[in-house]
Amino acid sequence: MGVHTQEINNGHMNITDLKVYSVTDGARTRKNTSSSGNSHPVWRKLPEWSDKFLAKLKDEVTIAKPLVGLDVSHFRFLLLGPIGSGKSSFINTVNAAISGRVTQRASCGTSHHSVTTTYTPYTYRNCSGSSLHLKLCDTPGLEPTQGIDVTDCRFLLNGHVPEFYTFNPSVHFGLDSHEFRVKSTADAKVHCAVFVIDASTVDHMSEKLVDTMTSFKKIMFEKGVPQAVLLTKIDTVSDTVDEDVSRVFNCADIEQKVKKASEVLGLPRNSVFPVKNYEHEIDGDRNVDILALVALRQLLYFAMDYLENQKMQQNKTGDSVRLQCGLWCVPAKKR
């Protein structure tokens, strides 16, 4: 290095301790970590997870209202999915996030067949007692040999199935059913359909179930009804997320599950929302609440867009009728 021995240690070599450091140029390198760790790039950006962000989400979902002039009092969301996927649990998780306490309004459990047998709408109130303008509608779980079929789905979307109707696996709902609502209303129709899928099973769902959901999706496309996916039980596929739900969008494992759900149902990835439902907890968790309300807020946006399209179509139809009836007011020419 160009340093003479006389310049070291005052000219003598009686050294009892010598430390040698190596200095190099360049940026530090990170250690390789698990794909589930925080080193994975953020694949979906959100504001900082905080009490302030949670309060903002609660405000947004509380004040959301359907467009005036369509005779719609509530946004109606139809939840569809295999048995045990977490439809009823998500309904309870949303209630916990809004009300501030863990609840069990919708019956949950495990069984060979669907615990839910009824088309049940759930409405919500926040901590101050204000009602939200939305209904999450629970349905019987999809099964390979029974459950809701394409005809049932069509009637549900069109608002022909009355609320609290109990489905009978041996007798399909149809035009000759006593409860069939011949005259449907815009309020009874579905404004957004939501497929609920267990993240731990998305890679190996039965072909029959996938075909059923795909057939549902085709009907929804025909009717212009928006679709989304709730990817539940994300804590079961990632230890990182199980420890800290707020790291979900840093987790490569969850990102891969979202991609898979997107491929299976043929929907864009920004329509797939990972959530963690309350299962064994008795106290609320801010991060669980945030994730549920982030999903709910996006579902509300989809429903708003759908009603906006319906409003535009209504105006177009009204203009056409007025034109045919000669009701356009044409200004008189000045003489």
Short mmCIF file of N, CA and C in Angstrom, two decimals, residues 127-199:
data_model
loop_
_atom_site.label_atom_id
_atom_site.label_comp_id
_atom_site.label_asym_id
_atom_site.label_seq_id
_atom_site.Cartn_x
_atom_site.Cartn_y
_atom_site.Cartn_z
N CYS A 127 -70.58 0.96 14.07
CA CYS A 127 -70.58 1.15 15.53
C CYS A 127 -71.57 2.21 15.99
N SER A 128 -71.80 3.21 15.16
CA SER A 128 -72.71 4.29 15.53
C SER A 128 -74.16 3.98 15.19
N GLY A 129 -74.41 2.82 14.59
CA GLY A 129 -75.77 2.43 14.26
C GLY A 129 -76.21 2.79 12.85
N SER A 130 -75.33 3.40 12.08
CA SER A 130 -75.69 3.76 10.70
C SER A 130 -75.72 2.53 9.81
N SER A 131 -76.75 2.43 8.98
CA SER A 131 -76.89 1.28 8.09
C SER A 131 -76.09 1.47 6.81
N LEU A 132 -75.46 0.41 6.36
CA LEU A 132 -74.74 0.43 5.11
C LEU A 132 -75.69 0.04 3.97
N HIS A 133 -75.44 0.59 2.80
CA HIS A 133 -76.32 0.35 1.65
C HIS A 133 -75.79 -0.82 0.82
N LEU A 134 -75.67 -1.97 1.46
CA LEU A 134 -75.20 -3.16 0.75
C LEU A 134 -75.77 -4.41 1.38
N LYS A 135 -75.85 -5.45 0.56
CA LYS A 135 -76.27 -6.77 1.02
C LYS A 135 -75.31 -7.81 0.47
N LEU A 136 -74.71 -8.59 1.37
CA LEU A 136 -73.92 -9.74 0.97
C LEU A 136 -74.83 -10.95 1.05
N CYS A 137 -75.05 -11.60 -0.07
CA CYS A 137 -76.03 -12.69 -0.13
C CYS A 137 -75.34 -14.05 -0.14
N ASP A 138 -75.59 -14.81 0.90
CA ASP A 138 -75.01 -16.14 1.04
C ASP A 138 -75.84 -17.15 0.25
N THR A 139 -75.17 -18.17 -0.27
CA THR A 139 -75.84 -19.21 -1.05
C THR A 139 -75.29 -20.58 -0.66
N PRO A 140 -76.02 -21.64 -0.97
CA PRO A 140 -75.49 -22.99 -0.71
C PRO A 140 -74.18 -23.22 -1.46
N GLY A 141 -73.28 -23.95 -0.82
CA GLY A 141 -71.99 -24.23 -1.44
C GLY A 141 -72.11 -25.12 -2.66
N LEU A 142 -71.22 -24.90 -3.62
CA LEU A 142 -71.22 -25.70 -4.85
C LEU A 142 -70.60 -27.07 -4.58
N GLU A 143 -71.23 -28.11 -5.12
CA GLU A 143 -70.75 -29.47 -4.98
C GLU A 143 -70.77 -30.14 -6.35
N PRO A 144 -69.93 -31.16 -6.53
CA PRO A 144 -69.86 -31.83 -7.83
C PRO A 144 -71.19 -32.42 -8.29
N THR A 145 -72.00 -32.91 -7.35
CA THR A 145 -73.24 -33.59 -7.73
C THR A 145 -74.51 -32.87 -7.34
N GLN A 146 -74.41 -31.79 -6.57
CA GLN A 146 -75.60 -31.05 -6.19
C GLN A 146 -75.23 -29.61 -5.85
N GLY A 147 -76.23 -28.81 -5.52
CA GLY A 147 -76.00 -27.40 -5.26
C GLY A 147 -76.59 -26.54 -6.37
N ILE A 148 -76.29 -25.27 -6.34
CA ILE A 148 -76.82 -24.34 -7.34
C ILE A 148 -76.31 -24.71 -8.73
N ASP A 149 -77.22 -24.71 -9.71
CA ASP A 149 -76.81 -24.99 -11.08
C ASP A 149 -76.96 -23.74 -11.94
N VAL A 150 -76.77 -23.89 -13.24
CA VAL A 150 -76.79 -22.74 -14.15
C VAL A 150 -78.14 -22.04 -14.14
N THR A 151 -79.22 -22.82 -14.10
CA THR A 151 -80.56 -22.23 -14.09
C THR A 151 -80.79 -21.44 -12.81
N ASP A 152 -80.40 -22.02 -11.68
CA ASP A 152 -80.53 -21.31 -10.40
C ASP A 152 -79.76 -20.00 -10.44
N CYS A 153 -78.54 -20.06 -10.98
CA CYS A 153 -77.70 -18.87 -11.05
C CYS A 153 -78.36 -17.78 -11.88
N ARG A 154 -78.93 -18.16 -12.99
CA ARG A 154 -79.59 -17.18 -13.87
C ARG A 154 -80.77 -16.50 -13.15
N PHE A 155 -81.56 -17.32 -12.44
CA PHE A 155 -82.70 -16.77 -11.70
C PHE A 155 -82.25 -15.86 -10.57
N LEU A 156 -81.15 -16.21 -9.91
CA LEU A 156 -80.61 -15.38 -8.84
C LEU A 156 -80.15 -14.04 -9.39
N LEU A 157 -79.42 -14.07 -10.49
CA LEU A 157 -78.91 -12.83 -11.09
C LEU A 157 -80.06 -11.91 -11.50
N ASN A 158 -81.13 -12.51 -12.00
CA ASN A 158 -82.26 -11.72 -12.49
C ASN A 158 -83.21 -11.27 -11.40
N GLY A 159 -82.99 -11.73 -10.16
CA GLY A 159 -83.85 -11.31 -9.05
C GLY A 159 -85.15 -12.07 -8.95
N HIS A 160 -85.22 -13.27 -9.55
CA HIS A 160 -86.45 -14.05 -9.49
C HIS A 160 -86.55 -14.92 -8.23
N VAL A 161 -85.42 -15.10 -7.54
CA VAL A 161 -85.42 -15.91 -6.32
C VAL A 161 -85.65 -15.00 -5.13
N PRO A 162 -86.68 -15.25 -4.33
CA PRO A 162 -86.94 -14.39 -3.17
C PRO A 162 -85.89 -14.57 -2.08
N GLU A 163 -85.68 -13.53 -1.32
CA GLU A 163 -84.75 -13.63 -0.20
C GLU A 163 -85.24 -14.67 0.80
N PHE A 164 -84.31 -15.39 1.38
CA PHE A 164 -84.56 -16.44 2.37
C PHE A 164 -85.23 -17.68 1.77
N TYR A 165 -85.15 -17.81 0.45
CA TYR A 165 -85.64 -19.04 -0.16
C TYR A 165 -84.69 -20.18 0.17
N THR A 166 -85.24 -21.34 0.56
CA THR A 166 -84.44 -22.51 0.89
C THR A 166 -84.38 -23.44 -0.31
N PHE A 167 -83.18 -23.68 -0.81
CA PHE A 167 -83.00 -24.55 -1.95
C PHE A 167 -83.15 -26.01 -1.54
N ASN A 168 -83.78 -26.76 -2.41
CA ASN A 168 -83.97 -28.19 -2.19
C ASN A 168 -83.12 -28.94 -3.21
N PRO A 169 -82.12 -29.72 -2.76
CA PRO A 169 -81.24 -30.42 -3.70
C PRO A 169 -81.98 -31.34 -4.67
N SER A 170 -83.13 -31.84 -4.27
CA SER A 170 -83.85 -32.79 -5.11
C SER A 170 -84.88 -32.12 -6.01
N VAL A 171 -85.18 -30.85 -5.76
CA VAL A 171 -86.17 -30.12 -6.56
C VAL A 171 -85.59 -28.76 -6.95
N HIS A 172 -85.33 -28.57 -8.23
CA HIS A 172 -84.73 -27.32 -8.67
C HIS A 172 -85.76 -26.19 -8.71
N PHE A 173 -85.29 -25.01 -8.41
CA PHE A 173 -86.13 -23.81 -8.49
C PHE A 173 -86.42 -23.51 -9.95
N GLY A 174 -87.70 -23.22 -10.28
CA GLY A 174 -88.05 -22.96 -11.67
C GLY A 174 -89.28 -22.09 -11.81
N LEU A 175 -89.72 -21.93 -13.06
CA LEU A 175 -90.87 -21.07 -13.35
C LEU A 175 -92.14 -21.55 -12.66
N ASP A 176 -92.22 -22.85 -12.42
CA ASP A 176 -93.42 -23.39 -11.79
C ASP A 176 -93.32 -23.41 -10.26
N SER A 177 -92.21 -22.90 -9.72
CA SER A 177 -92.06 -22.84 -8.26
C SER A 177 -93.01 -21.79 -7.69
N HIS A 178 -93.61 -22.11 -6.58
CA HIS A 178 -94.59 -21.21 -5.96
C HIS A 178 -93.95 -19.87 -5.60
N GLU A 179 -92.67 -19.90 -5.21
CA GLU A 179 -92.00 -18.68 -4.75
C GLU A 179 -91.39 -17.85 -5.89
N PHE A 180 -91.48 -18.35 -7.11
CA PHE A 180 -90.84 -17.65 -8.23
C PHE A 180 -91.41 -16.25 -8.39
N ARG A 181 -90.51 -15.26 -8.43
CA ARG A 181 -90.92 -13.86 -8.58
C ARG A 181 -90.92 -13.51 -10.07
N VAL A 182 -92.11 -13.45 -10.65
CA VAL A 182 -92.22 -13.19 -12.08
C VAL A 182 -91.72 -11.79 -12.41
N LYS A 183 -92.18 -10.81 -11.65
CA LYS A 183 -91.76 -9.43 -11.87
C LYS A 183 -90.60 -9.10 -10.93
N SER A 184 -89.44 -8.98 -11.51
CA SER A 184 -88.26 -8.65 -10.71
C SER A 184 -88.07 -7.14 -10.66
N THR A 185 -87.24 -6.69 -9.74
CA THR A 185 -86.93 -5.27 -9.61
C THR A 185 -85.43 -5.06 -9.70
N ALA A 186 -85.03 -3.85 -9.98
CA ALA A 186 -83.60 -3.54 -10.04
C ALA A 186 -82.94 -3.76 -8.69
N ASP A 187 -83.70 -3.58 -7.62
CA ASP A 187 -83.17 -3.77 -6.27
C ASP A 187 -82.92 -5.25 -5.97
N ALA A 188 -83.71 -6.13 -6.58
CA ALA A 188 -83.59 -7.57 -6.32
C ALA A 188 -82.53 -8.24 -7.19
N LYS A 189 -82.14 -7.55 -8.26
CA LYS A 189 -81.12 -8.13 -9.14
C LYS A 189 -79.73 -8.02 -8.52
N VAL A 190 -78.83 -8.88 -9.00
CA VAL A 190 -77.46 -8.90 -8.50
C VAL A 190 -76.64 -7.84 -9.22
N HIS A 191 -75.89 -7.06 -8.45
CA HIS A 191 -75.08 -5.98 -9.02
C HIS A 191 -73.60 -6.33 -9.12
N CYS A 192 -73.21 -7.42 -8.47
CA CYS A 192 -71.83 -7.91 -8.56
C CYS A 192 -71.82 -9.35 -8.06
N ALA A 193 -71.19 -10.24 -8.81
CA ALA A 193 -71.07 -11.64 -8.40
C ALA A 193 -69.65 -11.89 -7.88
N VAL A 194 -69.58 -12.65 -6.79
CA VAL A 194 -68.29 -12.87 -6.13
C VAL A 194 -68.06 -14.37 -5.96
N PHE A 195 -67.01 -14.86 -6.60
CA PHE A 195 -66.60 -16.25 -6.42
C PHE A 195 -65.67 -16.34 -5.21
N VAL A 196 -65.98 -17.23 -4.30
CA VAL A 196 -65.17 -17.40 -3.08
C VAL A 196 -64.42 -18.71 -3.19
N ILE A 197 -63.08 -18.64 -3.13
CA ILE A 197 -62.24 -19.82 -3.34
C ILE A 197 -61.22 -19.94 -2.23
N ASP A 198 -61.04 -21.13 -1.73
CA ASP A 198 -60.04 -21.45 -0.71
C ASP A 198 -58.66 -21.45 -1.36
N ALA A 199 -57.76 -20.61 -0.85
CA ALA A 199 -56.42 -20.49 -1.45
C ALA A 199 -55.65 -21.81 -1.42
#
